[in-house]
């Protein structure tokens, strides 16, 4: 039965789903292949006619996901309504800066209660809205969920074991989507904490820029471990203040996603930071990466959220100064190291001071 979810370790029998994937970059393509391999009917939409032609002819994304074959059974279209109408659910896989504009294009064709799973990560700078909030604003009739976790498209496309989390407003939606995405190489958990999932996925990109900068400067594993550990402390402080759950930030979409994005050779955010650490400008680094570096777009929003909620986020602050105020990367690291000394966890009591 559709939506029956998981029983024990076995997936319940469910109908073949008809799925539209909007966005044909590396992540959209990898998820399309995964969903097709799971026995579903998949249609991929791209706004770029050249990309539609390449995918239709080559059955492979030569630039963004080379080596991953796209089955002839997967339909590829440049007509957005073809990817939306009469679909059981939709996967929105465009880069975060284009989420709102794409949602506006989608809205006239989305049916009442149709599920949309957003798989990008970011925060809108002007409104400080998460991506699911933007989608709900543009498509109020949709049932919006999110999929996030430590999941580089390059590895999912190669069928390497990966774990993610589905966040949704109801258990029924979450467990249905869990059953459709889950496979022997793609394990999916569920969570009601959509806000925490999205904040973890967005803010970790900013910390990954810092980790890349440290690598580019030639610093070592000690430095990266410090950035990851203090980075998740910053993310959790803000996330909990905003209403997210601490458990989310200690899980796959928090520390898990942060670790992989700070350390992986596939991470575009780490790569852009690395190039800046070697002396390139932000724009030069983004041009060389040749993909959307979402941490650059989330950095200003993260700083504004820290100010709004009165949360200390020194790594986020320094990254903003490097990106937008011409501060040198080396100076930013120096200032992080030489900040006022403090306790790691201020809530922990000292035995000799307890009454």
Short mmCIF file of C-alpha atoms in Angstrom, two decimals:
data_model
loop_
_atom_site.label_atom_id
_atom_site.label_comp_id
_atom_site.label_asym_id
_atom_site.label_seq_id
_atom_site.Cartn_x
_atom_site.Cartn_y
_atom_site.Cartn_z
CA UNK A 1 0.00 0.00 0.00
CA UNK A 2 1.32 3.47 -0.85
CA UNK A 3 2.45 5.32 2.24
CA UNK A 4 2.65 2.21 4.41
CA UNK A 5 6.31 2.89 5.14
CA UNK A 6 8.64 0.35 6.73
CA UNK A 7 7.89 -2.63 8.92
CA UNK A 8 10.96 -3.88 10.78
CA UNK A 9 13.82 -4.01 8.28
CA UNK A 10 11.59 -4.88 5.33
CA UNK A 11 9.99 -2.36 2.97
CA UNK A 12 6.29 -2.90 2.51
CA UNK A 13 5.00 -3.58 -0.98
CA UNK A 14 4.02 -0.30 -2.64
CA UNK A 15 2.87 0.82 -6.03
CA UNK A 16 5.29 2.05 -8.66
CA UNK A 17 5.44 5.83 -8.22
CA UNK A 18 5.35 8.36 -11.04
CA UNK A 19 7.87 11.06 -10.10
CA UNK A 20 8.88 14.41 -11.57
CA UNK A 21 12.41 15.70 -10.86
CA UNK A 22 12.85 19.43 -11.44
CA UNK A 23 16.50 20.25 -11.92
CA UNK A 24 18.96 18.18 -13.93
CA UNK A 25 22.23 18.99 -12.21
CA UNK A 26 24.35 16.41 -10.47
CA UNK A 27 21.99 15.84 -7.53
CA UNK A 28 18.80 15.82 -9.59
CA UNK A 29 20.36 13.37 -12.02
CA UNK A 30 21.70 11.07 -9.29
CA UNK A 31 18.34 10.95 -7.52
CA UNK A 32 16.55 10.30 -10.81
CA UNK A 33 18.77 7.28 -11.41
CA UNK A 34 18.23 6.09 -7.82
CA UNK A 35 14.44 6.43 -8.03
CA UNK A 36 14.35 4.67 -11.40
CA UNK A 37 16.51 1.84 -10.05
CA UNK A 38 13.95 1.50 -7.24
CA UNK A 39 11.31 0.67 -9.85
CA UNK A 40 9.67 4.06 -10.31
CA UNK A 41 8.76 6.03 -13.41
CA UNK A 42 10.83 9.23 -13.57
CA UNK A 43 10.69 12.42 -15.65
CA UNK A 44 13.54 14.97 -15.41
CA UNK A 45 12.97 18.64 -16.27
CA UNK A 46 15.70 21.16 -17.09
CA UNK A 47 15.24 24.84 -17.88
CA UNK A 48 18.30 24.70 -20.18
CA UNK A 49 17.52 23.47 -23.73
CA UNK A 50 21.17 22.52 -24.29
CA UNK A 51 21.11 20.38 -21.14
CA UNK A 52 17.88 18.68 -22.25
CA UNK A 53 19.44 17.89 -25.62
CA UNK A 54 22.65 16.56 -24.08
CA UNK A 55 20.85 14.32 -21.58
CA UNK A 56 18.44 13.03 -24.22
CA UNK A 57 21.21 12.23 -26.68
CA UNK A 58 24.08 11.13 -24.45
CA UNK A 59 22.03 9.62 -21.56
CA UNK A 60 24.73 10.96 -19.24
CA UNK A 61 25.45 14.34 -17.67
CA UNK A 62 28.89 14.78 -19.19
CA UNK A 63 29.89 17.83 -17.14
CA UNK A 64 28.21 17.40 -13.74
CA UNK A 65 27.89 13.65 -13.26
CA UNK A 66 30.15 11.88 -15.76
CA UNK A 67 30.12 8.09 -15.83
CA UNK A 68 26.56 7.72 -14.49
CA UNK A 69 24.25 6.32 -17.14
CA UNK A 70 20.66 7.55 -17.44
CA UNK A 71 18.24 4.83 -18.51
CA UNK A 72 16.28 5.28 -21.73
CA UNK A 73 13.18 4.73 -19.58
CA UNK A 74 13.79 8.03 -17.79
CA UNK A 75 11.98 10.81 -19.65
CA UNK A 76 13.76 14.13 -20.14
CA UNK A 77 11.85 17.31 -20.92
CA UNK A 78 12.15 21.07 -21.19
CA UNK A 79 8.41 21.54 -20.56
CA UNK A 80 7.85 22.07 -16.86
CA UNK A 81 4.23 20.92 -16.87
CA UNK A 82 5.27 17.51 -18.21
CA UNK A 83 7.33 16.94 -15.08
CA UNK A 84 4.50 18.00 -12.74
CA UNK A 85 1.09 16.98 -14.03
CA UNK A 86 -0.28 13.66 -12.73
CA UNK A 87 2.89 12.88 -10.77
CA UNK A 88 2.67 11.14 -7.39
CA UNK A 89 5.26 13.55 -6.04
CA UNK A 90 7.91 16.00 -7.20
CA UNK A 91 11.59 16.37 -6.35
CA UNK A 92 12.83 19.97 -6.48
CA UNK A 93 16.56 19.80 -7.17
CA UNK A 94 17.49 23.23 -8.52
CA UNK A 95 20.30 25.17 -6.78
CA UNK A 96 19.04 27.17 -3.80
CA UNK A 97 19.31 30.65 -5.43
CA UNK A 98 16.76 29.51 -8.03
CA UNK A 99 14.29 27.79 -5.68
CA UNK A 100 11.77 30.61 -5.44
CA UNK A 101 11.77 31.40 -9.16
CA UNK A 102 11.32 27.72 -10.03
CA UNK A 103 8.54 27.32 -7.47
CA UNK A 104 6.70 30.23 -9.12
CA UNK A 105 6.94 28.45 -12.48
CA UNK A 106 5.69 25.23 -10.92
CA UNK A 107 2.75 26.64 -8.97
CA UNK A 108 0.07 26.72 -11.72
CA UNK A 109 0.53 22.99 -12.38
CA UNK A 110 0.84 21.64 -8.81
CA UNK A 111 -2.29 19.86 -7.56
CA UNK A 112 -3.80 20.33 -4.10
CA UNK A 113 -1.81 18.20 -1.64
CA UNK A 114 0.83 17.14 -4.18
CA UNK A 115 4.08 16.34 -2.39
CA UNK A 116 7.23 18.30 -3.20
CA UNK A 117 10.54 17.07 -1.79
CA UNK A 118 13.15 19.82 -1.74
CA UNK A 119 16.72 18.47 -1.91
CA UNK A 120 18.75 21.70 -2.15
CA UNK A 121 20.26 23.55 0.80
CA UNK A 122 20.19 27.27 1.42
CA UNK A 123 18.63 30.33 3.05
CA UNK A 124 17.23 33.29 1.13
CA UNK A 125 19.29 36.36 1.95
CA UNK A 126 16.54 38.96 1.57
CA UNK A 127 13.83 37.18 3.58
CA UNK A 128 15.89 34.76 5.72
CA UNK A 129 13.46 32.03 4.67
CA UNK A 130 14.48 28.40 4.36
CA UNK A 131 13.83 26.72 1.03
CA UNK A 132 10.72 24.88 2.24
CA UNK A 133 9.30 28.18 3.50
CA UNK A 134 9.87 29.74 0.10
CA UNK A 135 8.17 26.82 -1.64
CA UNK A 136 5.18 26.97 0.72
CA UNK A 137 4.85 30.69 0.06
CA UNK A 138 4.86 30.21 -3.72
CA UNK A 139 2.93 26.90 -3.81
CA UNK A 140 0.59 26.98 -0.77
CA UNK A 141 -1.37 23.96 -2.05
CA UNK A 142 1.69 21.66 -1.87
CA UNK A 143 2.70 19.21 0.86
CA UNK A 144 6.37 20.21 1.25
CA UNK A 145 9.04 17.85 2.58
CA UNK A 146 12.86 17.88 2.55
CA UNK A 147 15.59 15.31 1.92
CA UNK A 148 19.03 16.01 3.36
CA UNK A 149 22.14 14.37 4.77
CA UNK A 150 25.77 13.52 3.95
CA UNK A 151 25.08 12.61 0.34
CA UNK A 152 27.36 13.73 -2.50
CA UNK A 153 25.74 13.11 -5.87
CA UNK A 154 28.92 11.57 -7.25
CA UNK A 155 28.75 8.74 -4.71
CA UNK A 156 24.97 8.22 -4.91
CA UNK A 157 25.32 7.99 -8.70
CA UNK A 158 27.95 5.27 -8.25
CA UNK A 159 25.63 3.39 -5.85
CA UNK A 160 27.91 3.77 -2.84
CA UNK A 161 26.13 3.33 0.53
CA UNK A 162 24.56 6.60 1.66
CA UNK A 163 22.20 7.69 4.45
CA UNK A 164 19.75 10.61 4.42
CA UNK A 165 16.80 11.99 6.38
CA UNK A 166 13.31 12.84 5.11
CA UNK A 167 11.72 15.72 6.99
CA UNK A 168 7.96 16.22 6.70
CA UNK A 169 5.03 17.69 8.60
CA UNK A 170 3.26 14.32 8.95
CA UNK A 171 4.51 10.82 9.68
CA UNK A 172 2.41 9.49 6.78
CA UNK A 173 4.18 11.69 4.20
CA UNK A 174 7.61 10.99 5.68
CA UNK A 175 7.15 7.21 5.72
CA UNK A 176 5.73 7.10 2.21
CA UNK A 177 8.70 9.06 0.83
CA UNK A 178 11.06 6.93 2.92
CA UNK A 179 9.68 3.81 1.27
CA UNK A 180 10.12 5.22 -2.25
CA UNK A 181 13.69 6.49 -1.81
CA UNK A 182 15.03 3.65 0.34
CA UNK A 183 17.21 0.95 -1.20
CA UNK A 184 20.06 -1.36 -0.22
CA UNK A 185 22.52 1.47 -0.98
CA UNK A 186 20.38 4.46 0.11
CA UNK A 187 19.14 4.25 3.70
CA UNK A 188 16.56 6.86 4.70
CA UNK A 189 15.45 7.96 8.17
CA UNK A 190 12.46 10.18 9.01
CA UNK A 191 12.13 13.30 11.15
CA UNK A 192 9.48 15.93 11.96
CA UNK A 193 12.16 18.64 12.41
CA UNK A 194 12.12 20.26 8.96
CA UNK A 195 13.56 23.52 10.28
CA UNK A 196 16.51 21.85 11.99
CA UNK A 197 17.25 19.74 8.92
CA UNK A 198 17.27 22.78 6.64
CA UNK A 199 19.37 24.93 8.96
CA UNK A 200 21.97 22.19 9.34
CA UNK A 201 22.13 21.64 5.59
CA UNK A 202 22.42 25.35 4.80
CA UNK A 203 24.81 26.55 7.48
CA UNK A 204 27.26 23.67 7.07
CA UNK A 205 28.10 25.04 3.61
CA UNK A 206 29.40 28.23 5.24
CA UNK A 207 31.58 26.26 7.66
CA UNK A 208 32.84 24.14 4.74
CA UNK A 209 34.13 27.30 3.06
CA UNK A 210 36.18 27.94 6.21
CA UNK A 211 37.50 24.37 6.18
CA UNK A 212 38.50 24.74 2.55
CA UNK A 213 40.23 28.04 3.24
CA UNK A 214 42.23 26.37 6.01
CA UNK A 215 43.27 23.61 3.59
CA UNK A 216 44.25 26.18 0.98
CA UNK A 217 46.41 27.97 3.55
CA UNK A 218 48.20 24.69 4.23
CA UNK A 219 46.84 24.11 7.72
CA UNK A 220 46.41 20.57 9.01
CA UNK A 221 43.90 18.09 10.34
CA UNK A 222 43.93 19.74 13.78
CA UNK A 223 42.63 22.95 12.23
CA UNK A 224 39.90 21.18 10.30
CA UNK A 225 38.77 19.22 13.36
CA UNK A 226 38.52 22.47 15.29
CA UNK A 227 36.48 24.14 12.54
CA UNK A 228 34.10 21.18 12.28
CA UNK A 229 33.61 20.95 16.04
CA UNK A 230 33.21 24.67 16.69
CA UNK A 231 31.19 24.96 13.49
CA UNK A 232 28.53 22.53 14.67
CA UNK A 233 28.45 24.39 18.00
CA UNK A 234 27.61 27.61 16.11
CA UNK A 235 25.00 25.89 13.94
CA UNK A 236 23.32 24.22 16.93
CA UNK A 237 23.28 27.44 18.98
CA UNK A 238 21.44 29.27 16.24
CA UNK A 239 19.27 26.33 15.23
CA UNK A 240 17.97 25.64 18.73
CA UNK A 241 17.32 29.36 19.29
CA UNK A 242 15.23 29.37 16.10
CA UNK A 243 13.21 26.32 17.15
CA UNK A 244 15.17 23.40 15.72
CA UNK A 245 15.91 20.34 17.84
CA UNK A 246 19.35 19.65 19.30
CA UNK A 247 19.08 15.98 18.29
CA UNK A 248 18.90 17.05 14.63
CA UNK A 249 22.21 18.90 14.84
CA UNK A 250 23.93 15.88 16.40
CA UNK A 251 22.60 13.62 13.64
CA UNK A 252 22.99 13.01 9.92
CA UNK A 253 21.76 16.40 8.75
CA UNK A 254 23.87 18.22 11.33
CA UNK A 255 27.31 16.89 12.23
CA UNK A 256 27.11 14.15 9.56
CA UNK A 257 26.55 16.54 6.68
CA UNK A 258 29.07 19.01 8.11
CA UNK A 259 31.83 16.38 8.28
CA UNK A 260 31.40 15.21 4.69
CA UNK A 261 31.14 18.74 3.28
CA UNK A 262 34.25 19.93 5.11
CA UNK A 263 36.34 16.90 4.19
CA UNK A 264 35.21 15.51 0.83
CA UNK A 265 36.95 15.98 -2.50
CA UNK A 266 33.43 16.22 -4.00
CA UNK A 267 32.48 19.28 -1.91
CA UNK A 268 32.13 22.37 -4.07
CA UNK A 269 32.05 24.57 -0.94
CA UNK A 270 35.28 23.12 0.41
CA UNK A 271 36.83 23.41 -3.08
CA UNK A 272 35.86 27.07 -3.40
CA UNK A 273 37.28 27.78 0.06
CA UNK A 274 40.49 25.96 -0.84
CA UNK A 275 40.95 28.17 -3.89
CA UNK A 276 40.36 31.30 -1.81
CA UNK A 277 42.86 30.07 0.75
CA UNK A 278 45.36 29.87 -2.12
CA UNK A 279 44.72 33.51 -2.97
CA UNK A 280 41.88 33.54 -5.50
CA UNK A 281 38.97 35.92 -5.15
CA UNK A 282 35.49 34.65 -4.36
CA UNK A 283 34.40 35.11 -7.98
CA UNK A 284 37.52 33.42 -9.36
CA UNK A 285 36.94 30.47 -7.04
CA UNK A 286 33.27 30.15 -8.04
CA UNK A 287 34.17 30.35 -11.72
CA UNK A 288 36.74 27.58 -11.35
CA UNK A 289 34.36 25.29 -9.43
CA UNK A 290 31.82 25.75 -12.28
CA UNK A 291 28.88 24.84 -10.05
CA UNK A 292 26.74 26.88 -7.64
CA UNK A 293 28.66 27.33 -4.36
CA UNK A 294 25.69 27.55 -2.04
CA UNK A 295 27.73 28.53 1.01
CA UNK A 296 28.52 31.88 -0.61
CA UNK A 297 24.80 32.57 -0.97
CA UNK A 298 24.01 31.39 2.57
CA UNK A 299 26.82 33.28 4.32
CA UNK A 300 25.11 36.67 4.45
CA UNK A 301 21.84 35.10 5.54
CA UNK A 302 23.63 33.19 8.30
CA UNK A 303 25.20 36.39 9.60
CA UNK A 304 21.83 38.18 9.56
CA UNK A 305 20.19 35.30 11.43
CA UNK A 306 22.96 35.38 14.04
CA UNK A 307 22.32 39.10 14.55
CA UNK A 308 18.53 38.67 14.62
CA UNK A 309 18.62 35.91 17.22
CA UNK A 310 21.60 37.38 19.12
CA UNK A 311 23.73 34.25 18.72
CA UNK A 312 27.53 34.27 18.61
CA UNK A 313 28.81 32.78 15.32
CA UNK A 314 32.47 33.84 14.98
CA UNK A 315 33.29 31.46 12.09
CA UNK A 316 30.32 32.73 10.10
CA UNK A 317 31.35 36.31 10.88
CA UNK A 318 34.91 35.80 9.67
CA UNK A 319 33.79 34.03 6.49
CA UNK A 320 31.56 36.99 5.64
CA UNK A 321 34.49 39.35 6.09
CA UNK A 322 36.65 37.21 3.80
CA UNK A 323 33.93 36.89 1.15
CA UNK A 324 32.55 40.40 1.12
CA UNK A 325 34.93 42.76 2.98
CA UNK A 326 38.31 41.88 1.46
CA UNK A 327 39.77 40.43 4.65
CA UNK A 328 42.64 38.04 4.02
CA UNK A 329 42.00 34.39 4.81
CA UNK A 330 45.09 34.18 7.03
CA UNK A 331 43.97 37.18 9.07
CA UNK A 332 40.54 35.61 9.58
CA UNK A 333 42.12 32.45 11.00
CA UNK A 334 44.37 34.52 13.27
CA UNK A 335 41.38 36.39 14.67
CA UNK A 336 39.49 33.16 15.31
CA UNK A 337 42.46 31.74 17.23
CA UNK A 338 43.13 34.90 19.23
CA UNK A 339 39.58 35.62 20.36
CA UNK A 340 38.88 36.10 24.06
CA UNK A 341 39.44 32.87 25.98
CA UNK A 342 36.34 31.08 27.24
CA UNK A 343 34.92 27.78 28.50
CA UNK A 344 33.97 25.18 25.87
CA UNK A 345 30.55 24.49 27.46
CA UNK A 346 29.43 27.30 29.75
CA UNK A 347 26.46 25.30 31.08
CA UNK A 348 28.70 22.66 32.70
CA UNK A 349 29.17 23.27 36.46
CA UNK A 350 32.55 23.20 38.22
CA UNK A 351 32.57 20.69 41.09
CA UNK A 352 34.25 23.14 43.45
CA UNK A 353 31.61 25.81 42.76
CA UNK A 354 28.48 23.73 43.24
CA UNK A 355 26.42 24.34 46.35
#
